């Protein structure tokens, strides 16, 4: 009875909302102009004639993520960091372990061969997504999440012990992730440190010169556009996200026998 | 005669609301924690889609559709090209917010999966009605 009422209320909710939207659908047509804030972002994301406000990144989304609203992203990285730390805390108490001897591990030869090929491709695409984040759609988050698929595939196709034998352990990934996060922190204050060293006013998370502070990180490196801090942020975020997800996948793939038994003494 | 744009928009919003209903049903009325997590991801994705849709802009004309907020030919951009870019590109702000929300959502989902796995290891069930009865 209770269940039937629940289902009925959900159906009524959906029907009421759809009726509302059938009316609203005629009214809700996107405007031909965007909001003034978006207009500002689009006008200044790559604008060599407006050097005081531009982010010098042709990709509007990355410019917002790491330049205009960089502080938001730093705190979102903190949330990500905490989620991974909480996962590790839950899985604590599992000691070292190794494979049972004389046991065939992993999937069939066909799957393993295909995984060898696709893993390479995935990592290559992920790195290209991360490195071109300021030029084309992409960036550190997307590249890192794509790269984390590679260890997941290896875990499924080759087993956990294949990665452990090659040194891809939770501790190594923790080190990589911490280095990535430290790199983000250093890049965030890099412009400020440059400004302090040269006796000029400077901002934290500053990318290109601003009206009050003329310092900036170079926008071009060897003739290639790197958009100042954006390129470095993307690289470090790539490592932080990739290693963070790999840690969780490694912990999730621990066999039940070991997770329940607490590992080898 | 119904306008096709209005029809498609209504269809999209309707699908999102149905998704929302399914997600809320899953969160509130499915006893299994695994199904609750799946419903939470559906809810999150629906919210993200809605945020992206808010940033869309109408086409200038059928020959000039909206473009992504990416300036392709940046090396030899002119002021005219920039003006056209900012007249046609969609709002990049919701996309930037959704981008981080997806990765954070994935991390939080993995944390929830961990919690559920640990509950299953300790209690042998993921049914919230069973877990409530257990002590310790």
PDB file of N, CA and C in Angstrom, chain A residues 102-201:
ATOM      1  N   UNK A 102      51.030 -20.369  -8.686  1.00  0.00           N
ATOM      2  CA  UNK A 102      50.498 -21.386  -9.578  1.00  0.00           C
ATOM      3  C   UNK A 102      49.074 -21.140 -10.011  1.00  0.00           C
ATOM      4  N   UNK A 103      48.717 -19.881 -10.238  1.00  0.00           N
ATOM      5  CA  UNK A 103      47.341 -19.584 -10.638  1.00  0.00           C
ATOM      6  C   UNK A 103      47.352 -18.704 -11.880  1.00  0.00           C
ATOM      7  N   UNK A 104      46.576 -19.092 -12.885  1.00  0.00           N
ATOM      8  CA  UNK A 104      46.470 -18.292 -14.107  1.00  0.00           C
ATOM      9  C   UNK A 104      45.614 -17.065 -13.839  1.00  0.00           C
ATOM     10  N   UNK A 105      46.154 -15.868 -14.099  1.00  0.00           N
ATOM     11  CA  UNK A 105      45.424 -14.645 -13.770  1.00  0.00           C
ATOM     12  C   UNK A 105      45.076 -13.891 -15.040  1.00  0.00           C
ATOM     13  N   UNK A 106      44.048 -13.096 -14.959  1.00  0.00           N
ATOM     14  CA  UNK A 106      43.680 -12.244 -16.074  1.00  0.00           C
ATOM     15  C   UNK A 106      42.745 -12.936 -17.050  1.00  0.00           C
ATOM     16  N   UNK A 107      42.308 -12.174 -18.041  1.00  0.00           N
ATOM     17  CA  UNK A 107      41.378 -12.699 -19.038  1.00  0.00           C
ATOM     18  C   UNK A 107      42.151 -13.392 -20.153  1.00  0.00           C
ATOM     19  N   UNK A 108      41.453 -13.743 -21.246  1.00  0.00           N
ATOM     20  CA  UNK A 108      42.074 -14.553 -22.291  1.00  0.00           C
ATOM     21  C   UNK A 108      43.117 -13.757 -23.069  1.00  0.00           C
ATOM     22  N   UNK A 109      43.873 -14.474 -23.893  1.00  0.00           N
ATOM     23  CA  UNK A 109      44.981 -13.859 -24.639  1.00  0.00           C
ATOM     24  C   UNK A 109      44.468 -12.766 -25.573  1.00  0.00           C
ATOM     25  N   UNK A 110      43.297 -12.990 -26.185  1.00  0.00           N
ATOM     26  CA  UNK A 110      42.748 -12.004 -27.119  1.00  0.00           C
ATOM     27  C   UNK A 110      42.493 -10.693 -26.388  1.00  0.00           C
ATOM     28  N   UNK A 111      41.818 -10.776 -25.235  1.00  0.00           N
ATOM     29  CA  UNK A 111      41.495  -9.570 -24.487  1.00  0.00           C
ATOM     30  C   UNK A 111      42.765  -8.860 -24.055  1.00  0.00           C
ATOM     31  N   UNK A 112      43.758  -9.645 -23.620  1.00  0.00           N
ATOM     32  CA  UNK A 112      44.980  -9.016 -23.135  1.00  0.00           C
ATOM     33  C   UNK A 112      45.719  -8.300 -24.258  1.00  0.00           C
ATOM     34  N   UNK A 113      45.747  -8.921 -25.452  1.00  0.00           N
ATOM     35  CA  UNK A 113      46.435  -8.277 -26.581  1.00  0.00           C
ATOM     36  C   UNK A 113      45.736  -6.988 -26.979  1.00  0.00           C
ATOM     37  N   UNK A 114      44.401  -7.053 -27.042  1.00  0.00           N
ATOM     38  CA  UNK A 114      43.661  -5.839 -27.414  1.00  0.00           C
ATOM     39  C   UNK A 114      43.867  -4.762 -26.357  1.00  0.00           C
ATOM     40  N   UNK A 115      43.891  -5.181 -25.078  1.00  0.00           N
ATOM     41  CA  UNK A 115      44.093  -4.194 -24.014  1.00  0.00           C
ATOM     42  C   UNK A 115      45.448  -3.518 -24.134  1.00  0.00           C
ATOM     43  N   UNK A 116      46.473  -4.297 -24.510  1.00  0.00           N
ATOM     44  CA  UNK A 116      47.800  -3.691 -24.699  1.00  0.00           C
ATOM     45  C   UNK A 116      47.741  -2.570 -25.714  1.00  0.00           C
ATOM     46  N   UNK A 117      47.026  -2.795 -26.832  1.00  0.00           N
ATOM     47  CA  UNK A 117      46.961  -1.781 -27.884  1.00  0.00           C
ATOM     48  C   UNK A 117      46.137  -0.589 -27.410  1.00  0.00           C
ATOM     49  N   UNK A 118      44.921  -0.868 -26.888  1.00  0.00           N
ATOM     50  CA  UNK A 118      44.020   0.247 -26.561  1.00  0.00           C
ATOM     51  C   UNK A 118      44.558   1.075 -25.396  1.00  0.00           C
ATOM     52  N   UNK A 119      45.232   0.436 -24.439  1.00  0.00           N
ATOM     53  CA  UNK A 119      45.761   1.202 -23.308  1.00  0.00           C
ATOM     54  C   UNK A 119      46.738   2.264 -23.790  1.00  0.00           C
ATOM     55  N   UNK A 120      47.607   1.865 -24.723  1.00  0.00           N
ATOM     56  CA  UNK A 120      48.554   2.839 -25.270  1.00  0.00           C
ATOM     57  C   UNK A 120      47.819   3.994 -25.926  1.00  0.00           C
ATOM     58  N   UNK A 121      46.794   3.646 -26.713  1.00  0.00           N
ATOM     59  CA  UNK A 121      46.032   4.691 -27.399  1.00  0.00           C
ATOM     60  C   UNK A 121      45.357   5.620 -26.392  1.00  0.00           C
ATOM     61  N   UNK A 122      44.776   5.019 -25.336  1.00  0.00           N
ATOM     62  CA  UNK A 122      44.053   5.829 -24.347  1.00  0.00           C
ATOM     63  C   UNK A 122      45.002   6.811 -23.679  1.00  0.00           C
ATOM     64  N   UNK A 123      46.185   6.323 -23.297  1.00  0.00           N
ATOM     65  CA  UNK A 123      47.127   7.210 -22.611  1.00  0.00           C
ATOM     66  C   UNK A 123      47.570   8.331 -23.553  1.00  0.00           C
ATOM     67  N   UNK A 124      47.812   7.984 -24.841  1.00  0.00           N
ATOM     68  CA  UNK A 124      48.238   9.009 -25.796  1.00  0.00           C
ATOM     69  C   UNK A 124      47.160  10.075 -25.966  1.00  0.00           C
ATOM     70  N   UNK A 125      45.915   9.630 -26.119  1.00  0.00           N
ATOM     71  CA  UNK A 125      44.815  10.593 -26.284  1.00  0.00           C
ATOM     72  C   UNK A 125      44.669  11.452 -25.034  1.00  0.00           C
ATOM     73  N   UNK A 126      44.800  10.814 -23.851  1.00  0.00           N
ATOM     74  CA  UNK A 126      44.634  11.559 -22.599  1.00  0.00           C
ATOM     75  C   UNK A 126      45.688  12.650 -22.480  1.00  0.00           C
ATOM     76  N   UNK A 127      46.939  12.309 -22.817  1.00  0.00           N
ATOM     77  CA  UNK A 127      48.005  13.312 -22.711  1.00  0.00           C
ATOM     78  C   UNK A 127      47.745  14.441 -23.692  1.00  0.00           C
ATOM     79  N   UNK A 128      47.279  14.094 -24.886  1.00  0.00           N
ATOM     80  CA  UNK A 128      47.011  15.160 -25.863  1.00  0.00           C
ATOM     81  C   UNK A 128      45.851  16.042 -25.392  1.00  0.00           C
ATOM     82  N   UNK A 129      44.827  15.429 -24.766  1.00  0.00           N
ATOM     83  CA  UNK A 129      43.727  16.241 -24.231  1.00  0.00           C
ATOM     84  C   UNK A 129      44.250  17.214 -23.185  1.00  0.00           C
ATOM     85  N   UNK A 130      45.133  16.711 -22.293  1.00  0.00           N
ATOM     86  CA  UNK A 130      45.610  17.560 -21.202  1.00  0.00           C
ATOM     87  C   UNK A 130      46.526  18.665 -21.723  1.00  0.00           C
ATOM     88  N   UNK A 131      47.422  18.323 -22.675  1.00  0.00           N
ATOM     89  CA  UNK A 131      48.403  19.315 -23.128  1.00  0.00           C
ATOM     90  C   UNK A 131      47.767  20.367 -24.022  1.00  0.00           C
ATOM     91  N   UNK A 132      46.689  20.027 -24.729  1.00  0.00           N
ATOM     92  CA  UNK A 132      46.031  21.006 -25.591  1.00  0.00           C
ATOM     93  C   UNK A 132      44.817  21.634 -24.924  1.00  0.00           C
ATOM     94  N   UNK A 133      44.752  21.528 -23.575  1.00  0.00           N
ATOM     95  CA  UNK A 133      43.567  21.996 -22.872  1.00  0.00           C
ATOM     96  C   UNK A 133      43.275  23.461 -23.077  1.00  0.00           C
ATOM     97  N   UNK A 134      44.305  24.286 -23.336  1.00  0.00           N
ATOM     98  CA  UNK A 134      44.074  25.716 -23.488  1.00  0.00           C
ATOM     99  C   UNK A 134      43.821  26.094 -24.942  1.00  0.00           C
ATOM    100  N   UNK A 135      43.898  25.110 -25.872  1.00  0.00           N
ATOM    101  CA  UNK A 135      43.669  25.403 -27.290  1.00  0.00           C
ATOM    102  C   UNK A 135      42.388  24.775 -27.810  1.00  0.00           C
ATOM    103  N   UNK A 136      42.107  23.555 -27.393  1.00  0.00           N
ATOM    104  CA  UNK A 136      40.940  22.815 -27.871  1.00  0.00           C
ATOM    105  C   UNK A 136      40.164  22.318 -26.650  1.00  0.00           C
ATOM    106  N   UNK A 137      38.924  21.878 -26.830  1.00  0.00           N
ATOM    107  CA  UNK A 137      38.182  21.362 -25.675  1.00  0.00           C
ATOM    108  C   UNK A 137      38.970  20.289 -24.949  1.00  0.00           C
ATOM    109  N   UNK A 138      39.113  20.448 -23.660  1.00  0.00           N
ATOM    110  CA  UNK A 138      39.903  19.503 -22.885  1.00  0.00           C
ATOM    111  C   UNK A 138      40.562  20.211 -21.735  1.00  0.00           C
ATOM    112  N   UNK A 139      41.505  19.527 -21.102  1.00  0.00           N
ATOM    113  CA  UNK A 139      42.200  20.111 -19.969  1.00  0.00           C
ATOM    114  C   UNK A 139      42.653  19.036 -19.002  1.00  0.00           C
ATOM    115  N   UNK A 140      43.121  19.472 -17.845  1.00  0.00           N
ATOM    116  CA  UNK A 140      43.684  18.531 -16.888  1.00  0.00           C
ATOM    117  C   UNK A 140      42.664  17.560 -16.344  1.00  0.00           C
ATOM    118  N   UNK A 141      41.473  18.046 -16.006  1.00  0.00           N
ATOM    119  CA  UNK A 141      40.444  17.165 -15.455  1.00  0.00           C
ATOM    120  C   UNK A 141      40.074  16.074 -16.460  1.00  0.00           C
ATOM    121  N   UNK A 142      39.781  16.520 -17.686  1.00  0.00           N
ATOM    122  CA  UNK A 142      39.325  15.557 -18.693  1.00  0.00           C
ATOM    123  C   UNK A 142      40.433  14.571 -19.054  1.00  0.00           C
ATOM    124  N   UNK A 143      41.655  15.107 -19.232  1.00  0.00           N
ATOM    125  CA  UNK A 143      42.771  14.237 -19.572  1.00  0.00           C
ATOM    126  C   UNK A 143      43.058  13.230 -18.474  1.00  0.00           C
ATOM    127  N   UNK A 144      43.013  13.702 -17.216  1.00  0.00           N
ATOM    128  CA  UNK A 144      43.280  12.803 -16.104  1.00  0.00           C
ATOM    129  C   UNK A 144      42.236  11.709 -15.988  1.00  0.00           C
ATOM    130  N   UNK A 145      40.962  12.104 -16.150  1.00  0.00           N
ATOM    131  CA  UNK A 145      39.895  11.103 -16.065  1.00  0.00           C
ATOM    132  C   UNK A 145      40.009  10.099 -17.203  1.00  0.00           C
ATOM    133  N   UNK A 146      40.449  10.564 -18.403  1.00  0.00           N
ATOM    134  CA  UNK A 146      40.628   9.632 -19.515  1.00  0.00           C
ATOM    135  C   UNK A 146      41.797   8.696 -19.248  1.00  0.00           C
ATOM    136  N   UNK A 147      42.888   9.258 -18.718  1.00  0.00           N
ATOM    137  CA  UNK A 147      44.070   8.425 -18.481  1.00  0.00           C
ATOM    138  C   UNK A 147      43.806   7.381 -17.408  1.00  0.00           C
ATOM    139  N   UNK A 148      42.900   7.688 -16.460  1.00  0.00           N
ATOM    140  CA  UNK A 148      42.621   6.736 -15.386  1.00  0.00           C
ATOM    141  C   UNK A 148      41.903   5.498 -15.899  1.00  0.00           C
ATOM    142  N   UNK A 149      41.372   5.566 -17.141  1.00  0.00           N
ATOM    143  CA  UNK A 149      40.723   4.377 -17.706  1.00  0.00           C
ATOM    144  C   UNK A 149      41.763   3.297 -18.006  1.00  0.00           C
ATOM    145  N   UNK A 150      42.990   3.716 -18.336  1.00  0.00           N
ATOM    146  CA  UNK A 150      44.028   2.742 -18.705  1.00  0.00           C
ATOM    147  C   UNK A 150      44.342   1.778 -17.562  1.00  0.00           C
ATOM    148  N   UNK A 151      44.669   2.255 -16.336  1.00  0.00           N
ATOM    149  CA  UNK A 151      44.889   1.299 -15.247  1.00  0.00           C
ATOM    150  C   UNK A 151      43.653   0.462 -14.931  1.00  0.00           C
ATOM    151  N   UNK A 152      42.464   1.050 -15.112  1.00  0.00           N
ATOM    152  CA  UNK A 152      41.239   0.284 -14.857  1.00  0.00           C
ATOM    153  C   UNK A 152      41.138  -0.899 -15.821  1.00  0.00           C
ATOM    154  N   UNK A 153      41.437  -0.620 -17.113  1.00  0.00           N
ATOM    155  CA  UNK A 153      41.417  -1.695 -18.114  1.00  0.00           C
ATOM    156  C   UNK A 153      42.449  -2.765 -17.771  1.00  0.00           C
ATOM    157  N   UNK A 154      43.653  -2.321 -17.361  1.00  0.00           N
ATOM    158  CA  UNK A 154      44.701  -3.289 -17.043  1.00  0.00           C
ATOM    159  C   UNK A 154      44.287  -4.134 -15.842  1.00  0.00           C
ATOM    160  N   UNK A 155      43.648  -3.483 -14.863  1.00  0.00           N
ATOM    161  CA  UNK A 155      43.187  -4.222 -13.681  1.00  0.00           C
ATOM    162  C   UNK A 155      42.228  -5.330 -14.082  1.00  0.00           C
ATOM    163  N   UNK A 156      41.325  -5.016 -15.014  1.00  0.00           N
ATOM    164  CA  UNK A 156      40.318  -6.004 -15.395  1.00  0.00           C
ATOM    165  C   UNK A 156      40.945  -7.093 -16.260  1.00  0.00           C
ATOM    166  N   UNK A 157      41.766  -6.677 -17.235  1.00  0.00           N
ATOM    167  CA  UNK A 157      42.248  -7.644 -18.215  1.00  0.00           C
ATOM    168  C   UNK A 157      43.452  -8.438 -17.708  1.00  0.00           C
ATOM    169  N   UNK A 158      44.301  -7.822 -16.888  1.00  0.00           N
ATOM    170  CA  UNK A 158      45.544  -8.487 -16.486  1.00  0.00           C
ATOM    171  C   UNK A 158      45.591  -8.883 -15.018  1.00  0.00           C
ATOM    172  N   UNK A 159      44.653  -8.395 -14.204  1.00  0.00           N
ATOM    173  CA  UNK A 159      44.615  -8.633 -12.756  1.00  0.00           C
ATOM    174  C   UNK A 159      45.431  -7.589 -12.008  1.00  0.00           C
ATOM    175  N   UNK A 160      45.138  -7.508 -10.732  1.00  0.00           N
ATOM    176  CA  UNK A 160      45.753  -6.534  -9.832  1.00  0.00           C
ATOM    177  C   UNK A 160      47.262  -6.740  -9.727  1.00  0.00           C
ATOM    178  N   UNK A 161      47.689  -8.005  -9.724  1.00  0.00           N
ATOM    179  CA  UNK A 161      49.087  -8.308  -9.439  1.00  0.00           C
ATOM    180  C   UNK A 161      50.006  -7.883 -10.569  1.00  0.00           C
ATOM    181  N   UNK A 162      49.449  -7.818 -11.790  1.00  0.00           N
ATOM    182  CA  UNK A 162      50.226  -7.349 -12.941  1.00  0.00           C
ATOM    183  C   UNK A 162      50.720  -5.926 -12.681  1.00  0.00           C
ATOM    184  N   UNK A 163      49.830  -5.063 -12.180  1.00  0.00           N
ATOM    185  CA  UNK A 163      50.221  -3.675 -11.889  1.00  0.00           C
ATOM    186  C   UNK A 163      51.178  -3.625 -10.704  1.00  0.00           C
ATOM    187  N   UNK A 164      50.890  -4.418  -9.663  1.00  0.00           N
ATOM    188  CA  UNK A 164      51.734  -4.388  -8.461  1.00  0.00           C
ATOM    189  C   UNK A 164      53.158  -4.807  -8.796  1.00  0.00           C
ATOM    190  N   UNK A 165      53.300  -5.842  -9.662  1.00  0.00           N
ATOM    191  CA  UNK A 165      54.634  -6.339 -10.010  1.00  0.00           C
ATOM    192  C   UNK A 165      55.439  -5.272 -10.737  1.00  0.00           C
ATOM    193  N   UNK A 166      54.733  -4.392 -11.480  1.00  0.00           N
ATOM    194  CA  UNK A 166      55.429  -3.339 -12.216  1.00  0.00           C
ATOM    195  C   UNK A 166      55.558  -2.061 -11.419  1.00  0.00           C
ATOM    196  N   UNK A 167      55.251  -2.123 -10.135  1.00  0.00           N
ATOM    197  CA  UNK A 167      55.526  -0.975  -9.270  1.00  0.00           C
ATOM    198  C   UNK A 167      54.422   0.050  -9.215  1.00  0.00           C
ATOM    199  N   UNK A 168      53.290  -0.192  -9.912  1.00  0.00           N
ATOM    200  CA  UNK A 168      52.181   0.762  -9.837  1.00  0.00           C
ATOM    201  C   UNK A 168      51.397   0.458  -8.573  1.00  0.00           C
ATOM    202  N   UNK A 169      51.852   0.998  -7.466  1.00  0.00           N
ATOM    203  CA  UNK A 169      51.196   0.711  -6.196  1.00  0.00           C
ATOM    204  C   UNK A 169      50.466   1.948  -5.704  1.00  0.00           C
ATOM    205  N   UNK A 170      49.717   1.768  -4.624  1.00  0.00           N
ATOM    206  CA  UNK A 170      48.967   2.882  -4.051  1.00  0.00           C
ATOM    207  C   UNK A 170      49.918   3.973  -3.590  1.00  0.00           C
ATOM    208  N   UNK A 171      51.061   3.574  -3.010  1.00  0.00           N
ATOM    209  CA  UNK A 171      51.982   4.575  -2.459  1.00  0.00           C
ATOM    210  C   UNK A 171      52.596   5.430  -3.558  1.00  0.00           C
ATOM    211  N   UNK A 172      52.991   4.776  -4.675  1.00  0.00           N
ATOM    212  CA  UNK A 172      53.567   5.545  -5.788  1.00  0.00           C
ATOM    213  C   UNK A 172      52.550   6.557  -6.312  1.00  0.00           C
ATOM    214  N   UNK A 173      51.290   6.098  -6.447  1.00  0.00           N
ATOM    215  CA  UNK A 173      50.259   6.998  -6.972  1.00  0.00           C
ATOM    216  C   UNK A 173      49.996   8.143  -5.998  1.00  0.00           C
ATOM    217  N   UNK A 174      50.075   7.846  -4.690  1.00  0.00           N
ATOM    218  CA  UNK A 174      49.924   8.921  -3.700  1.00  0.00           C
ATOM    219  C   UNK A 174      51.003   9.967  -3.879  1.00  0.00           C
ATOM    220  N   UNK A 175      52.240   9.496  -4.138  1.00  0.00           N
ATOM    221  CA  UNK A 175      53.347  10.442  -4.328  1.00  0.00           C
ATOM    222  C   UNK A 175      53.088  11.297  -5.560  1.00  0.00           C
ATOM    223  N   UNK A 176      52.676  10.651  -6.671  1.00  0.00           N
ATOM    224  CA  UNK A 176      52.427  11.410  -7.911  1.00  0.00           C
ATOM    225  C   UNK A 176      51.316  12.428  -7.683  1.00  0.00           C
ATOM    226  N   UNK A 177      50.266  11.985  -7.000  1.00  0.00           N
ATOM    227  CA  UNK A 177      49.146  12.882  -6.782  1.00  0.00           C
ATOM    228  C   UNK A 177      49.552  14.058  -5.894  1.00  0.00           C
ATOM    229  N   UNK A 178      50.341  13.771  -4.847  1.00  0.00           N
ATOM    230  CA  UNK A 178      50.767  14.868  -3.977  1.00  0.00           C
ATOM    231  C   UNK A 178      51.650  15.847  -4.741  1.00  0.00           C
ATOM    232  N   UNK A 179      52.526  15.301  -5.620  1.00  0.00           N
ATOM    233  CA  UNK A 179      53.368  16.194  -6.424  1.00  0.00           C
ATOM    234  C   UNK A 179      52.499  17.057  -7.335  1.00  0.00           C
ATOM    235  N   UNK A 180      51.465  16.449  -7.927  1.00  0.00           N
ATOM    236  CA  UNK A 180      50.563  17.214  -8.790  1.00  0.00           C
ATOM    237  C   UNK A 180      49.881  18.337  -8.027  1.00  0.00           C
ATOM    238  N   UNK A 181      49.392  18.002  -6.811  1.00  0.00           N
ATOM    239  CA  UNK A 181      48.711  19.032  -6.017  1.00  0.00           C
ATOM    240  C   UNK A 181      49.686  20.123  -5.597  1.00  0.00           C
ATOM    241  N   UNK A 182      50.908  19.718  -5.210  1.00  0.00           N
ATOM    242  CA  UNK A 182      51.914  20.718  -4.842  1.00  0.00           C
ATOM    243  C   UNK A 182      52.235  21.606  -6.034  1.00  0.00           C
ATOM    244  N   UNK A 183      52.284  20.996  -7.233  1.00  0.00           N
ATOM    245  CA  UNK A 183      52.544  21.778  -8.440  1.00  0.00           C
ATOM    246  C   UNK A 183      51.453  22.811  -8.665  1.00  0.00           C
ATOM    247  N   UNK A 184      50.187  22.406  -8.450  1.00  0.00           N
ATOM    248  CA  UNK A 184      49.088  23.359  -8.607  1.00  0.00           C
ATOM    249  C   UNK A 184      49.275  24.526  -7.644  1.00  0.00           C
ATOM    250  N   UNK A 185      49.641  24.188  -6.398  1.00  0.00           N
ATOM    251  CA  UNK A 185      49.852  25.250  -5.413  1.00  0.00           C
ATOM    252  C   UNK A 185      50.965  26.193  -5.819  1.00  0.00           C
ATOM    253  N   UNK A 186      52.065  25.626  -6.331  1.00  0.00           N
ATOM    254  CA  UNK A 186      53.202  26.473  -6.701  1.00  0.00           C
ATOM    255  C   UNK A 186      52.832  27.372  -7.868  1.00  0.00           C
ATOM    256  N   UNK A 187      52.150  26.792  -8.881  1.00  0.00           N
ATOM    257  CA  UNK A 187      51.769  27.620 -10.036  1.00  0.00           C
ATOM    258  C   UNK A 187      50.799  28.714  -9.599  1.00  0.00           C
ATOM    259  N   UNK A 188      49.925  28.388  -8.614  1.00  0.00           N
ATOM    260  CA  UNK A 188      48.943  29.382  -8.169  1.00  0.00           C
ATOM    261  C   UNK A 188      49.622  30.609  -7.593  1.00  0.00           C
ATOM    262  N   UNK A 189      50.773  30.413  -6.914  1.00  0.00           N
ATOM    263  CA  UNK A 189      51.423  31.583  -6.314  1.00  0.00           C
ATOM    264  C   UNK A 189      52.648  32.019  -7.100  1.00  0.00           C
ATOM    265  N   UNK A 190      52.889  31.393  -8.279  1.00  0.00           N
ATOM    266  CA  UNK A 190      54.108  31.698  -9.036  1.00  0.00           C
ATOM    267  C   UNK A 190      54.149  33.174  -9.418  1.00  0.00           C
ATOM    268  N   UNK A 191      53.065  33.676  -9.979  1.00  0.00           N
ATOM    269  CA  UNK A 191      53.052  35.074 -10.415  1.00  0.00           C
ATOM    270  C   UNK A 191      53.234  36.008  -9.224  1.00  0.00           C
ATOM    271  N   UNK A 192      52.619  35.637  -8.112  1.00  0.00           N
ATOM    272  CA  UNK A 192      52.744  36.464  -6.905  1.00  0.00           C
ATOM    273  C   UNK A 192      54.202  36.509  -6.462  1.00  0.00           C
ATOM    274  N   UNK A 193      54.874  35.347  -6.485  1.00  0.00           N
ATOM    275  CA  UNK A 193      56.273  35.315  -6.059  1.00  0.00           C
ATOM    276  C   UNK A 193      57.137  36.159  -6.996  1.00  0.00           C
ATOM    277  N   UNK A 194      56.872  36.049  -8.316  1.00  0.00           N
ATOM    278  CA  UNK A 194      57.614  36.865  -9.271  1.00  0.00           C
ATOM    279  C   UNK A 194      57.416  38.335  -8.953  1.00  0.00           C
ATOM    280  N   UNK A 195      56.170  38.706  -8.647  1.00  0.00           N
ATOM    281  CA  UNK A 195      55.865  40.108  -8.363  1.00  0.00           C
ATOM    282  C   UNK A 195      56.592  40.571  -7.096  1.00  0.00           C
ATOM    283  N   UNK A 196      56.582  39.730  -6.062  1.00  0.00           N
ATOM    284  CA  UNK A 196      57.246  40.098  -4.815  1.00  0.00           C
ATOM    285  C   UNK A 196      58.752  40.253  -5.047  1.00  0.00           C
ATOM    286  N   UNK A 197      59.313  39.314  -5.833  1.00  0.00           N
ATOM    287  CA  UNK A 197      60.759  39.363  -6.078  1.00  0.00           C
ATOM    288  C   UNK A 197      61.140  40.632  -6.832  1.00  0.00           C
ATOM    289  N   UNK A 198      60.271  41.119  -7.711  1.00  0.00           N
ATOM    290  CA  UNK A 198      60.612  42.300  -8.487  1.00  0.00           C
ATOM    291  C   UNK A 198      59.998  43.572  -7.898  1.00  0.00           C
ATOM    292  N   UNK A 199      59.439  43.483  -6.689  1.00  0.00           N
ATOM    293  CA  UNK A 199      58.971  44.668  -6.010  1.00  0.00           C
ATOM    294  C   UNK A 199      57.729  45.300  -6.601  1.00  0.00           C
ATOM    295  N   UNK A 200      56.894  44.492  -7.306  1.00  0.00           N
ATOM    296  CA  UNK A 200      55.672  45.019  -7.919  1.00  0.00           C
ATOM    297  C   UNK A 200      54.469  44.407  -7.211  1.00  0.00           C
ATOM    298  N   UNK A 201      53.291  45.034  -7.328  1.00  0.00           N
ATOM    299  CA  UNK A 201      52.106  44.372  -6.777  1.00  0.00           C
ATOM    300  C   UNK A 201      51.738  43.150  -7.607  1.00  0.00           C
TER     301      UNK A 201
END
